[in-house]
PDB file of C-alpha atoms and ligand atoms in Angstrom:
ATOM      1  CA  UNK A   1     -10.686 -16.070  13.885  1.00 51.00           C
ATOM      2  CA  UNK A   2      -7.316 -16.041  15.658  1.00 63.00           C
ATOM      3  CA  UNK A   3      -4.743 -13.852  13.993  1.00 77.00           C
ATOM      4  CA  UNK A   4      -1.459 -15.509  12.969  1.00 75.00           C
ATOM      5  CA  UNK A   5       1.671 -15.018  15.039  1.00 83.00           C
ATOM      6  CA  UNK A   6       4.948 -14.644  13.216  1.00 93.00           C
ATOM      7  CA  UNK A   7       7.576 -17.384  13.167  1.00 95.00           C
ATOM      8  CA  UNK A   8      11.166 -17.032  11.932  1.00 96.00           C
ATOM      9  CA  UNK A   9      13.498 -18.649   9.404  1.00 97.00           C
ATOM     10  CA  UNK A  10      17.099 -17.416   9.201  1.00 96.00           C
ATOM     11  CA  UNK A  11      16.141 -14.259  11.056  1.00 97.00           C
ATOM     12  CA  UNK A  12      13.293 -13.382   8.662  1.00 98.00           C
ATOM     13  CA  UNK A  13       9.806 -13.120  10.179  1.00 97.00           C
ATOM     14  CA  UNK A  14       7.446 -15.416   8.308  1.00 96.00           C
ATOM     15  CA  UNK A  15       4.041 -16.885   9.131  1.00 92.00           C
ATOM     16  CA  UNK A  16       3.034 -20.473   9.713  1.00 86.00           C
ATOM     17  CA  UNK A  17       2.858 -22.814   7.945  1.00 83.00           C
ATOM     18  CA  UNK A  18       5.857 -21.405   6.042  1.00 90.00           C
ATOM     19  CA  UNK A  19       8.313 -22.098   8.872  1.00 92.00           C
ATOM     20  CA  UNK A  20       7.117 -25.693   9.244  1.00 89.00           C
ATOM     21  CA  UNK A  21       7.439 -26.437   5.529  1.00 90.00           C
ATOM     22  CA  UNK A  22      10.584 -24.402   5.010  1.00 95.00           C
ATOM     23  CA  UNK A  23      12.733 -27.367   3.871  1.00 95.00           C
ATOM     24  CA  UNK A  24      10.221 -28.139   1.145  1.00 94.00           C
ATOM     25  CA  UNK A  25      10.217 -24.522  -0.021  1.00 95.00           C
ATOM     26  CA  UNK A  26      14.010 -24.376  -0.052  1.00 97.00           C
ATOM     27  CA  UNK A  27      14.232 -27.631  -2.021  1.00 97.00           C
ATOM     28  CA  UNK A  28      11.643 -26.618  -4.614  1.00 97.00           C
ATOM     29  CA  UNK A  29      12.683 -27.701  -8.125  1.00 98.00           C
ATOM     30  CA  UNK A  30      12.420 -24.804 -10.536  1.00 98.00           C
ATOM     31  CA  UNK A  31      12.307 -25.485 -14.279  1.00 98.00           C
ATOM     32  CA  UNK A  32      14.280 -23.414 -16.818  1.00 98.00           C
ATOM     33  CA  UNK A  33      11.147 -21.865 -18.349  1.00 98.00           C
ATOM     34  CA  UNK A  34       9.614 -20.845 -15.005  1.00 98.00           C
ATOM     35  CA  UNK A  35       8.841 -17.175 -14.535  1.00 98.00           C
ATOM     36  CA  UNK A  36       8.890 -15.837 -10.995  1.00 98.00           C
ATOM     37  CA  UNK A  37       7.212 -12.608  -9.912  1.00 98.00           C
ATOM     38  CA  UNK A  38       8.901 -11.401  -6.749  1.00 98.00           C
ATOM     39  CA  UNK A  39       7.930  -8.452  -4.578  1.00 98.00           C
ATOM     40  CA  UNK A  40       7.833  -7.189  -1.047  1.00 98.00           C
ATOM     41  CA  UNK A  41       4.160  -7.622  -0.096  1.00 98.00           C
ATOM     42  CA  UNK A  42       1.923  -4.754  -1.306  1.00 98.00           C
ATOM     43  CA  UNK A  43       4.346  -3.465  -3.922  1.00 98.00           C
ATOM     44  CA  UNK A  44       2.084  -4.247  -6.886  1.00 98.00           C
ATOM     45  CA  UNK A  45       2.272  -8.046  -7.117  1.00 98.00           C
ATOM     46  CA  UNK A  46      -1.286  -8.630  -8.301  1.00 98.00           C
ATOM     47  CA  UNK A  47      -1.018  -5.846 -10.862  1.00 98.00           C
ATOM     48  CA  UNK A  48       2.157  -7.389 -12.296  1.00 98.00           C
ATOM     49  CA  UNK A  49       0.607 -10.862 -12.261  1.00 98.00           C
ATOM     50  CA  UNK A  50      -2.321  -9.567 -14.295  1.00 98.00           C
ATOM     51  CA  UNK A  51      -0.012  -7.843 -16.792  1.00 98.00           C
ATOM     52  CA  UNK A  52       2.094 -10.990 -17.190  1.00 98.00           C
ATOM     53  CA  UNK A  53      -0.941 -13.188 -17.649  1.00 98.00           C
ATOM     54  CA  UNK A  54      -2.479 -10.774 -20.179  1.00 98.00           C
ATOM     55  CA  UNK A  55       0.796 -10.872 -22.142  1.00 98.00           C
ATOM     56  CA  UNK A  56       0.893 -14.662 -21.995  1.00 98.00           C
ATOM     57  CA  UNK A  57      -2.748 -14.849 -23.147  1.00 97.00           C
ATOM     58  CA  UNK A  58      -2.113 -12.388 -26.005  1.00 97.00           C
ATOM     59  CA  UNK A  59      -4.497  -9.831 -24.513  1.00 97.00           C
ATOM     60  CA  UNK A  60      -7.449 -12.206 -24.117  1.00 97.00           C
ATOM     61  CA  UNK A  61      -9.062 -11.117 -20.842  1.00 97.00           C
ATOM     62  CA  UNK A  62     -11.506 -14.027 -20.867  1.00 97.00           C
ATOM     63  CA  UNK A  63      -8.599 -16.482 -20.707  1.00 97.00           C
ATOM     64  CA  UNK A  64      -7.162 -14.490 -17.809  1.00 97.00           C
ATOM     65  CA  UNK A  65     -10.488 -14.824 -16.056  1.00 97.00           C
ATOM     66  CA  UNK A  66     -10.226 -18.641 -16.097  1.00 95.00           C
ATOM     67  CA  UNK A  67      -9.330 -18.445 -12.398  1.00 92.00           C
ATOM     68  CA  UNK A  68      -8.429 -15.849  -9.789  1.00 91.00           C
ATOM     69  CA  UNK A  69      -4.916 -14.384  -9.859  1.00 91.00           C
ATOM     70  CA  UNK A  70      -4.170 -16.330  -6.726  1.00 87.00           C
ATOM     71  CA  UNK A  71      -4.978 -19.642  -8.363  1.00 87.00           C
ATOM     72  CA  UNK A  72      -3.362 -18.886 -11.716  1.00 93.00           C
ATOM     73  CA  UNK A  73       0.041 -18.219 -10.196  1.00 95.00           C
ATOM     74  CA  UNK A  74       1.007 -20.452  -7.276  1.00 94.00           C
ATOM     75  CA  UNK A  75       2.336 -18.539  -4.288  1.00 94.00           C
ATOM     76  CA  UNK A  76       5.525 -20.465  -3.705  1.00 95.00           C
ATOM     77  CA  UNK A  77       5.792 -20.329   0.073  1.00 94.00           C
ATOM     78  CA  UNK A  78       2.124 -19.904   1.008  1.00 89.00           C
ATOM     79  CA  UNK A  79      -0.993 -21.977   1.436  1.00 77.00           C
ATOM     80  CA  UNK A  80      -4.381 -21.232  -0.107  1.00 68.00           C
ATOM     81  CA  UNK A  81      -7.416 -21.647   2.060  1.00 63.00           C
ATOM     82  CA  UNK A  82      -9.022 -25.000   1.317  1.00 62.00           C
ATOM     83  CA  UNK A  83     -10.819 -27.956   2.796  1.00 58.00           C
ATOM     84  CA  UNK A  84      -7.787 -29.509   4.538  1.00 59.00           C
ATOM     85  CA  UNK A  85      -6.455 -27.762   7.683  1.00 57.00           C
ATOM     86  CA  UNK A  86      -3.615 -26.152   5.767  1.00 55.00           C
ATOM     87  CA  UNK A  87      -5.516 -25.700   2.521  1.00 66.00           C
ATOM     88  CA  UNK A  88      -3.548 -26.205  -0.689  1.00 74.00           C
ATOM     89  CA  UNK A  89       0.176 -25.686  -0.695  1.00 84.00           C
ATOM     90  CA  UNK A  90       1.551 -23.314  -3.314  1.00 91.00           C
ATOM     91  CA  UNK A  91       4.382 -25.797  -3.772  1.00 92.00           C
ATOM     92  CA  UNK A  92       2.050 -28.670  -4.573  1.00 89.00           C
ATOM     93  CA  UNK A  93       0.091 -26.527  -7.007  1.00 90.00           C
ATOM     94  CA  UNK A  94       3.299 -25.462  -8.716  1.00 94.00           C
ATOM     95  CA  UNK A  95       4.601 -29.027  -8.916  1.00 93.00           C
ATOM     96  CA  UNK A  96       1.382 -30.196 -10.560  1.00 91.00           C
ATOM     97  CA  UNK A  97       1.377 -27.353 -13.072  1.00 94.00           C
ATOM     98  CA  UNK A  98       2.396 -27.872 -16.704  1.00 95.00           C
ATOM     99  CA  UNK A  99       5.228 -25.734 -18.056  1.00 97.00           C
ATOM    100  CA  UNK A 100       5.698 -22.891 -18.625  1.00 97.00           C
ATOM    101  CA  UNK A 101       4.753 -21.884 -15.094  1.00 98.00           C
ATOM    102  CA  UNK A 102       4.433 -18.443 -13.535  1.00 98.00           C
ATOM    103  CA  UNK A 103       4.725 -18.248  -9.771  1.00 98.00           C
ATOM    104  CA  UNK A 104       4.922 -15.539  -7.193  1.00 98.00           C
ATOM    105  CA  UNK A 105       6.933 -15.040  -4.036  1.00 98.00           C
ATOM    106  CA  UNK A 106       7.517 -12.426  -1.364  1.00 98.00           C
ATOM    107  CA  UNK A 107      10.759 -14.007  -0.185  1.00 98.00           C
ATOM    108  CA  UNK A 108      13.870 -11.887   0.280  1.00 98.00           C
ATOM    109  CA  UNK A 109      16.437 -12.725  -2.384  1.00 98.00           C
ATOM    110  CA  UNK A 110      18.671 -14.862  -0.155  1.00 98.00           C
ATOM    111  CA  UNK A 111      15.734 -17.147   0.615  1.00 98.00           C
ATOM    112  CA  UNK A 112      14.709 -17.882  -2.972  1.00 98.00           C
ATOM    113  CA  UNK A 113      15.116 -21.632  -3.597  1.00 98.00           C
ATOM    114  CA  UNK A 114      18.570 -22.152  -5.197  1.00 98.00           C
ATOM    115  CA  UNK A 115      17.094 -24.055  -8.145  1.00 98.00           C
ATOM    116  CA  UNK A 116      15.787 -20.745  -9.571  1.00 98.00           C
ATOM    117  CA  UNK A 117      19.381 -19.530  -9.891  1.00 98.00           C
ATOM    118  CA  UNK A 118      20.668 -22.918 -11.069  1.00 98.00           C
ATOM    119  CA  UNK A 119      18.045 -22.975 -13.831  1.00 98.00           C
ATOM    120  CA  UNK A 120      18.691 -19.328 -14.724  1.00 98.00           C
ATOM    121  CA  UNK A 121      14.955 -18.552 -14.510  1.00 98.00           C
ATOM    122  CA  UNK A 122      13.564 -15.167 -15.475  1.00 98.00           C
ATOM    123  CA  UNK A 123      12.391 -13.122 -12.509  1.00 98.00           C
ATOM    124  CA  UNK A 124      10.373  -9.895 -12.456  1.00 99.00           C
ATOM    125  CA  UNK A 125      10.875  -7.913  -9.266  1.00 99.00           C
ATOM    126  CA  UNK A 126       8.632  -4.947  -8.442  1.00 99.00           C
ATOM    127  CA  UNK A 127       9.540  -2.421  -5.766  1.00 98.00           C
ATOM    128  CA  UNK A 128       7.392   0.363  -4.323  1.00 98.00           C
ATOM    129  CA  UNK A 129       8.483   3.366  -2.273  1.00 98.00           C
ATOM    130  CA  UNK A 130       8.666   2.564   1.432  1.00 98.00           C
ATOM    131  CA  UNK A 131       6.007   5.000   2.639  1.00 98.00           C
ATOM    132  CA  UNK A 132       3.233   3.931   0.282  1.00 98.00           C
ATOM    133  CA  UNK A 133       4.270   0.304   0.705  1.00 98.00           C
ATOM    134  CA  UNK A 134       3.947   0.710   4.473  1.00 98.00           C
ATOM    135  CA  UNK A 135       0.521   2.367   4.306  1.00 98.00           C
ATOM    136  CA  UNK A 136      -0.789  -0.305   1.953  1.00 98.00           C
ATOM    137  CA  UNK A 137       0.646  -3.047   4.189  1.00 98.00           C
ATOM    138  CA  UNK A 138      -0.979  -1.489   7.242  1.00 98.00           C
ATOM    139  CA  UNK A 139      -4.427  -1.541   5.657  1.00 98.00           C
ATOM    140  CA  UNK A 140      -3.832  -5.060   4.384  1.00 98.00           C
ATOM    141  CA  UNK A 141      -3.109  -6.205   7.933  1.00 97.00           C
ATOM    142  CA  UNK A 142      -6.340  -4.586   9.072  1.00 97.00           C
ATOM    143  CA  UNK A 143      -8.477  -6.386   6.497  1.00 96.00           C
ATOM    144  CA  UNK A 144      -6.664  -9.740   6.394  1.00 93.00           C
ATOM    145  CA  UNK A 145      -7.265 -11.761   9.531  1.00 89.00           C
ATOM    146  CA  UNK A 146      -4.593 -14.259   8.451  1.00 85.00           C
ATOM    147  CA  UNK A 147      -1.997 -11.609   9.381  1.00 92.00           C
ATOM    148  CA  UNK A 148      -0.979 -10.340  12.819  1.00 94.00           C
ATOM    149  CA  UNK A 149      -2.913  -7.402  14.280  1.00 94.00           C
ATOM    150  CA  UNK A 150      -1.081  -4.268  13.036  1.00 96.00           C
ATOM    151  CA  UNK A 151      -2.029  -2.124  16.049  1.00 96.00           C
ATOM    152  CA  UNK A 152      -2.121   1.606  15.382  1.00 97.00           C
ATOM    153  CA  UNK A 153      -0.444   3.192  12.364  1.00 97.00           C
ATOM    154  CA  UNK A 154       2.234   4.526  14.735  1.00 97.00           C
ATOM    155  CA  UNK A 155       2.873   1.037  16.124  1.00 98.00           C
ATOM    156  CA  UNK A 156       2.937  -0.521  12.677  1.00 98.00           C
ATOM    157  CA  UNK A 157       5.380   2.113  11.467  1.00 98.00           C
ATOM    158  CA  UNK A 158       7.787   1.164  14.258  1.00 98.00           C
ATOM    159  CA  UNK A 159       7.513  -2.524  13.375  1.00 98.00           C
ATOM    160  CA  UNK A 160       8.036  -1.756   9.677  1.00 98.00           C
ATOM    161  CA  UNK A 161      11.147   0.322  10.365  1.00 98.00           C
ATOM    162  CA  UNK A 162      12.514  -2.450  12.599  1.00 98.00           C
ATOM    163  CA  UNK A 163      11.766  -5.114   9.971  1.00 98.00           C
ATOM    164  CA  UNK A 164       9.555  -6.920  12.462  1.00 97.00           C
ATOM    165  CA  UNK A 165       6.804  -7.615   9.972  1.00 98.00           C
ATOM    166  CA  UNK A 166       5.927 -10.556   7.778  1.00 97.00           C
ATOM    167  CA  UNK A 167       8.668 -11.098   5.137  1.00 97.00           C
ATOM    168  CA  UNK A 168      11.047  -8.940   7.131  1.00 98.00           C
ATOM    169  CA  UNK A 169      12.771  -5.674   6.401  1.00 98.00           C
ATOM    170  CA  UNK A 170      11.515  -3.748   3.354  1.00 98.00           C
ATOM    171  CA  UNK A 171      14.927  -2.027   3.220  1.00 98.00           C
ATOM    172  CA  UNK A 172      16.899  -5.293   3.013  1.00 98.00           C
ATOM    173  CA  UNK A 173      14.368  -6.755   0.563  1.00 98.00           C
ATOM    174  CA  UNK A 174      14.576  -4.004  -2.053  1.00 98.00           C
ATOM    175  CA  UNK A 175      18.351  -3.645  -1.651  1.00 98.00           C
ATOM    176  CA  UNK A 176      19.001  -7.384  -1.812  1.00 98.00           C
ATOM    177  CA  UNK A 177      17.070  -7.823  -5.034  1.00 98.00           C
ATOM    178  CA  UNK A 178      18.659  -4.663  -6.496  1.00 98.00           C
ATOM    179  CA  UNK A 179      22.094  -6.174  -6.011  1.00 98.00           C
ATOM    180  CA  UNK A 180      21.031  -9.555  -7.382  1.00 98.00           C
ATOM    181  CA  UNK A 181      19.775  -8.054 -10.652  1.00 98.00           C
ATOM    182  CA  UNK A 182      23.350  -7.502 -11.805  1.00 96.00           C
ATOM    183  CA  UNK A 183      24.103 -11.223 -11.638  1.00 97.00           C
ATOM    184  CA  UNK A 184      20.838 -12.848 -12.693  1.00 98.00           C
ATOM    185  CA  UNK A 185      18.007 -12.560 -15.231  1.00 98.00           C
ATOM    186  CA  UNK A 186      15.997 -10.102 -13.142  1.00 98.00           C
ATOM    187  CA  UNK A 187      13.840  -7.281 -14.494  1.00 98.00           C
ATOM    188  CA  UNK A 188      13.658  -4.748 -11.655  1.00 98.00           C
ATOM    189  CA  UNK A 189      10.591  -2.518 -11.920  1.00 98.00           C
ATOM    190  CA  UNK A 190       9.123   0.289  -9.821  1.00 98.00           C
ATOM    191  CA  UNK A 191       5.450   0.711  -8.942  1.00 98.00           C
ATOM    192  CA  UNK A 192       5.820   4.468  -9.443  1.00 98.00           C
ATOM    193  CA  UNK A 193       7.121   3.993 -13.008  1.00 98.00           C
ATOM    194  CA  UNK A 194       4.187   1.682 -13.750  1.00 98.00           C
ATOM    195  CA  UNK A 195       1.770   4.356 -12.526  1.00 98.00           C
ATOM    196  CA  UNK A 196       3.547   7.098 -14.431  1.00 98.00           C
ATOM    197  CA  UNK A 197       3.656   5.290 -17.752  1.00 98.00           C
ATOM    198  CA  UNK A 198       1.975   1.878 -17.837  1.00 98.00           C
ATOM    199  CA  UNK A 199       2.560   1.492 -21.580  1.00 98.00           C
ATOM    200  CA  UNK A 200       6.307   1.927 -21.267  1.00 98.00           C
ATOM    201  CA  UNK A 201       6.569  -0.493 -18.329  1.00 98.00           C
ATOM    202  CA  UNK A 202       4.311  -3.119 -19.939  1.00 98.00           C
ATOM    203  CA  UNK A 203       6.510  -2.928 -23.039  1.00 98.00           C
ATOM    204  CA  UNK A 204       9.546  -3.586 -20.837  1.00 98.00           C
ATOM    205  CA  UNK A 205       7.841  -6.658 -19.399  1.00 98.00           C
ATOM    206  CA  UNK A 206       6.869  -7.878 -22.884  1.00 98.00           C
ATOM    207  CA  UNK A 207      10.428  -7.523 -24.106  1.00 98.00           C
ATOM    208  CA  UNK A 208      11.775  -9.340 -21.049  1.00 98.00           C
ATOM    209  CA  UNK A 209       9.309 -12.172 -21.670  1.00 98.00           C
ATOM    210  CA  UNK A 210      10.321 -12.329 -25.318  1.00 98.00           C
ATOM    211  CA  UNK A 211       6.863 -11.331 -26.560  1.00 97.00           C
ATOM    212  CA  UNK A 212       6.116  -8.936 -29.375  1.00 96.00           C
ATOM    213  CA  UNK A 213       2.446  -8.019 -29.438  1.00 96.00           C
ATOM    214  CA  UNK A 214       0.565  -5.674 -31.735  1.00 97.00           C
ATOM    215  CA  UNK A 215      -0.400  -2.172 -30.657  1.00 97.00           C
ATOM    216  CA  UNK A 216      -4.063  -3.144 -30.433  1.00 97.00           C
ATOM    217  CA  UNK A 217      -3.246  -6.004 -28.051  1.00 97.00           C
ATOM    218  CA  UNK A 218      -0.996  -3.744 -26.003  1.00 98.00           C
ATOM    219  CA  UNK A 219      -3.845  -1.225 -25.675  1.00 98.00           C
ATOM    220  CA  UNK A 220      -6.137  -3.988 -24.413  1.00 97.00           C
ATOM    221  CA  UNK A 221      -3.550  -5.002 -21.830  1.00 98.00           C
ATOM    222  CA  UNK A 222      -3.126  -1.406 -20.645  1.00 98.00           C
ATOM    223  CA  UNK A 223      -6.889  -1.042 -20.320  1.00 98.00           C
ATOM    224  CA  UNK A 224      -7.591  -4.349 -18.566  1.00 98.00           C
ATOM    225  CA  UNK A 225      -4.758  -3.941 -16.080  1.00 98.00           C
ATOM    226  CA  UNK A 226      -5.725  -0.410 -15.033  1.00 98.00           C
ATOM    227  CA  UNK A 227      -6.662   0.012 -11.387  1.00 98.00           C
ATOM    228  CA  UNK A 228     -10.275   0.862 -12.251  1.00 98.00           C
ATOM    229  CA  UNK A 229     -10.817  -2.290 -14.308  1.00 98.00           C
ATOM    230  CA  UNK A 230      -8.933  -4.612 -11.948  1.00 98.00           C
ATOM    231  CA  UNK A 231     -10.875  -3.253  -8.977  1.00 98.00           C
ATOM    232  CA  UNK A 232     -14.104  -4.475 -10.598  1.00 97.00           C
ATOM    233  CA  UNK A 233     -12.621  -7.779 -11.804  1.00 97.00           C
ATOM    234  CA  UNK A 234     -13.466 -10.498  -9.252  1.00 96.00           C
ATOM    235  CA  UNK A 235     -10.665 -12.658 -10.686  1.00 95.00           C
ATOM    236  CA  UNK A 236      -8.136  -9.973  -9.792  1.00 96.00           C
ATOM    237  CA  UNK A 237      -9.546  -8.163  -6.748  1.00 96.00           C
ATOM    238  CA  UNK A 238      -9.283 -11.057  -4.269  1.00 94.00           C
ATOM    239  CA  UNK A 239     -12.992 -11.250  -3.527  1.00 93.00           C
ATOM    240  CA  UNK A 240     -12.898 -14.935  -4.607  1.00 88.00           C
ATOM    241  CA  UNK A 241     -10.045 -15.943  -2.304  1.00 83.00           C
ATOM    242  CA  UNK A 242      -9.626 -15.861   1.448  1.00 83.00           C
ATOM    243  CA  UNK A 243     -13.356 -15.440   1.935  1.00 83.00           C
ATOM    244  CA  UNK A 244     -13.828 -15.101   5.698  1.00 83.00           C
ATOM    245  CA  UNK A 245     -10.213 -14.013   6.113  1.00 87.00           C
ATOM    246  CA  UNK A 246     -10.163 -10.870   4.017  1.00 92.00           C
ATOM    247  CA  UNK A 247     -12.795  -8.331   4.972  1.00 94.00           C
ATOM    248  CA  UNK A 248     -13.089  -5.901   2.056  1.00 96.00           C
ATOM    249  CA  UNK A 249     -15.508  -3.758   4.044  1.00 96.00           C
ATOM    250  CA  UNK A 250     -12.649  -2.912   6.438  1.00 96.00           C
ATOM    251  CA  UNK A 251     -10.373  -2.015   3.516  1.00 97.00           C
ATOM    252  CA  UNK A 252     -10.666  -3.335  -0.048  1.00 97.00           C
ATOM    253  CA  UNK A 253      -7.732  -5.255  -1.530  1.00 97.00           C
ATOM    254  CA  UNK A 254      -7.800  -2.823  -4.461  1.00 97.00           C
ATOM    255  CA  UNK A 255      -7.679   0.092  -2.072  1.00 98.00           C
ATOM    256  CA  UNK A 256      -6.459   3.289  -3.813  1.00 98.00           C
ATOM    257  CA  UNK A 257      -3.706   2.305  -6.209  1.00 98.00           C
ATOM    258  CA  UNK A 258      -1.900   5.652  -6.140  1.00 98.00           C
ATOM    259  CA  UNK A 259       1.511   7.142  -5.417  1.00 98.00           C
ATOM    260  CA  UNK A 260       1.735   9.498  -2.439  1.00 98.00           C
ATOM    261  CA  UNK A 261      -1.150   8.278  -0.299  1.00 98.00           C
ATOM    262  CA  UNK A 262       1.308   8.172   2.641  1.00 98.00           C
ATOM    263  CA  UNK A 263       0.839  11.948   2.928  1.00 98.00           C
ATOM    264  CA  UNK A 264      -2.638  11.261   4.266  1.00 98.00           C
ATOM    265  CA  UNK A 265      -1.194   9.157   7.101  1.00 98.00           C
ATOM    266  CA  UNK A 266       2.273  10.354   8.144  1.00 98.00           C
ATOM    267  CA  UNK A 267       2.365  13.233  10.603  1.00 97.00           C
ATOM    268  CA  UNK A 268       5.158  15.787  10.162  1.00 98.00           C
ATOM    269  CA  UNK A 269       7.001  14.299  13.152  1.00 98.00           C
ATOM    270  CA  UNK A 270       6.572  10.728  11.933  1.00 98.00           C
ATOM    271  CA  UNK A 271       7.781  11.721   8.490  1.00 98.00           C
ATOM    272  CA  UNK A 272      10.910  13.316   9.917  1.00 98.00           C
ATOM    273  CA  UNK A 273      11.697  10.282  12.027  1.00 98.00           C
ATOM    274  CA  UNK A 274      11.003   7.927   9.123  1.00 98.00           C
ATOM    275  CA  UNK A 275      13.243   9.918   6.752  1.00 98.00           C
ATOM    276  CA  UNK A 276      16.146  10.015   9.209  1.00 98.00           C
ATOM    277  CA  UNK A 277      15.960   6.273   9.720  1.00 98.00           C
ATOM    278  CA  UNK A 278      15.478   5.696   5.959  1.00 98.00           C
ATOM    279  CA  UNK A 279      18.547   7.717   5.024  1.00 98.00           C
ATOM    280  CA  UNK A 280      20.686   5.614   7.346  1.00 98.00           C
ATOM    281  CA  UNK A 281      19.318   2.301   6.105  1.00 98.00           C
ATOM    282  CA  UNK A 282      19.521   3.268   2.424  1.00 98.00           C
ATOM    283  CA  UNK A 283      22.917   5.017   2.550  1.00 97.00           C
ATOM    284  CA  UNK A 284      24.746   1.981   1.146  1.00 94.00           C
ATOM    285  CA  UNK A 285      22.754   1.568  -2.083  1.00 96.00           C
ATOM    286  CA  UNK A 286      22.387   3.280  -5.445  1.00 96.00           C
ATOM    287  CA  UNK A 287      18.674   2.471  -5.358  1.00 98.00           C
ATOM    288  CA  UNK A 288      16.451   5.564  -5.564  1.00 98.00           C
ATOM    289  CA  UNK A 289      12.691   5.724  -5.040  1.00 98.00           C
ATOM    290  CA  UNK A 290      10.094   8.350  -5.842  1.00 98.00           C
ATOM    291  CA  UNK A 291       7.439   8.801  -3.148  1.00 98.00           C
ATOM    292  CA  UNK A 292       5.427  11.257  -5.273  1.00 97.00           C
ATOM    293  CA  UNK A 293       4.876  11.812  -8.954  1.00 96.00           C
TER     294      UNK A 293
HETATM  295  P1  A3P B   1      -2.956   0.304  -2.171  1.00 62.24           P
HETATM  296  O1  A3P B   1      -3.250  -0.424  -0.906  1.00 62.24           O
HETATM  297  O2  A3P B   1      -1.985   1.429  -1.966  1.00 62.24           O
HETATM  298  O3  A3P B   1      -4.168   0.724  -2.911  1.00 62.24           O
HETATM  299  P2  A3P B   1      -0.063  -6.442  -3.885  1.00 62.24           P
HETATM  300  O4  A3P B   1      -0.753  -6.959  -5.081  1.00 62.24           O
HETATM  301  O5  A3P B   1       1.430  -6.573  -3.949  1.00 62.24           O
HETATM  302  O6  A3P B   1      -0.647  -6.964  -2.629  1.00 62.24           O
HETATM  303  O7  A3P B   1      -0.247  -4.856  -3.876  1.00 62.24           O
HETATM  304  C1  A3P B   1      -1.499  -4.287  -3.633  1.00 62.24           C
HETATM  305  C2  A3P B   1      -1.398  -2.798  -3.914  1.00 62.24           C
HETATM  306  O8  A3P B   1      -1.313  -2.606  -5.337  1.00 62.24           O
HETATM  307  C3  A3P B   1      -2.625  -2.044  -3.445  1.00 62.24           C
HETATM  308  O9  A3P B   1      -2.166  -0.714  -3.137  1.00 62.24           O
HETATM  309  C4  A3P B   1      -3.484  -2.080  -4.704  1.00 62.24           C
HETATM  310  O10 A3P B   1      -4.500  -1.113  -4.750  1.00 62.24           O
HETATM  311  C5  A3P B   1      -2.410  -1.796  -5.756  1.00 62.24           C
HETATM  312  N1  A3P B   1      -2.826  -2.175  -7.101  1.00 62.24           N
HETATM  313  C6  A3P B   1      -3.366  -3.335  -7.519  1.00 62.24           C
HETATM  314  N2  A3P B   1      -3.673  -3.295  -8.818  1.00 62.24           N
HETATM  315  C7  A3P B   1      -3.298  -2.068  -9.262  1.00 62.24           C
HETATM  316  C8  A3P B   1      -3.352  -1.401 -10.521  1.00 62.24           C
HETATM  317  N3  A3P B   1      -3.856  -1.986 -11.590  1.00 62.24           N
HETATM  318  N4  A3P B   1      -2.882  -0.133 -10.593  1.00 62.24           N
HETATM  319  C9  A3P B   1      -2.361   0.474  -9.506  1.00 62.24           C
HETATM  320  N5  A3P B   1      -2.278  -0.089  -8.289  1.00 62.24           N
HETATM  321  C10 A3P B   1      -2.753  -1.350  -8.168  1.00 62.24           C
END
């Protein structure tokens, strides 16, 4: 299997076939009742998808298991592996889907198709602290042969800091969406808050979605979207998708699911360098992250 090389649209590193189909992505027609889950890759997308689906299905896990997360929520700019050379396009799947649709994207805010803003769609954005996001992304590159070879952790760290990774700069991504939330219907969540108090954060999501569910249903959602349960759920742990591309023996998709794992990877010198660079890049925002709980 040949690993993908990155291509570029408007200065943002993407992967083929996204660059080739970019006009189609940009011209995607959102509907007013669409819900978009947006994240920088590895910030807790799948977790949020599962929570949203559980809320939509009123806590019925069997209904959530009707298909894998990947198939339930079209990935706007991506292709799913399939029989044709490019597999199935997320766009085509979304277009064929009845309303109300839930989709996911990793696009930076300025690259979201304009129809989402025109239709005033609800968007849930989840951000994760840079260090844990980086470590998770590194392991994901190792196990997912559809992504470029990450090299060593040191090399990957350099690429991450320079924004020379798929979906571009983490710093610009989280800041861009943070700014956009003041103008649009965006619920901006943090992975660390979700870990600290899943009940509180799930309640926020429910409120944003306009759902009021009973305590018993809420408890079911908390339980079924815990890391331990999702790790064993084949419809959520990606063992049903990208077979042959994702090698879970190298690193499972549901890897650790914790805050602060970066401490096991960053050397003291790397941490110092990372922090200095971070402080410069994040000086112009009110956005604050917690890298430990
Ligand atoms: P780690 O690699 O740090 O374990 P995404 O879905 O955006 O690709 O993010 C994947 C990351 O979210 C992985 O992080 C994965 O373990 C974590 N994750 C997935 N489900 C989770 C859950 N229910 N609770 C906590 N973390 C979860």
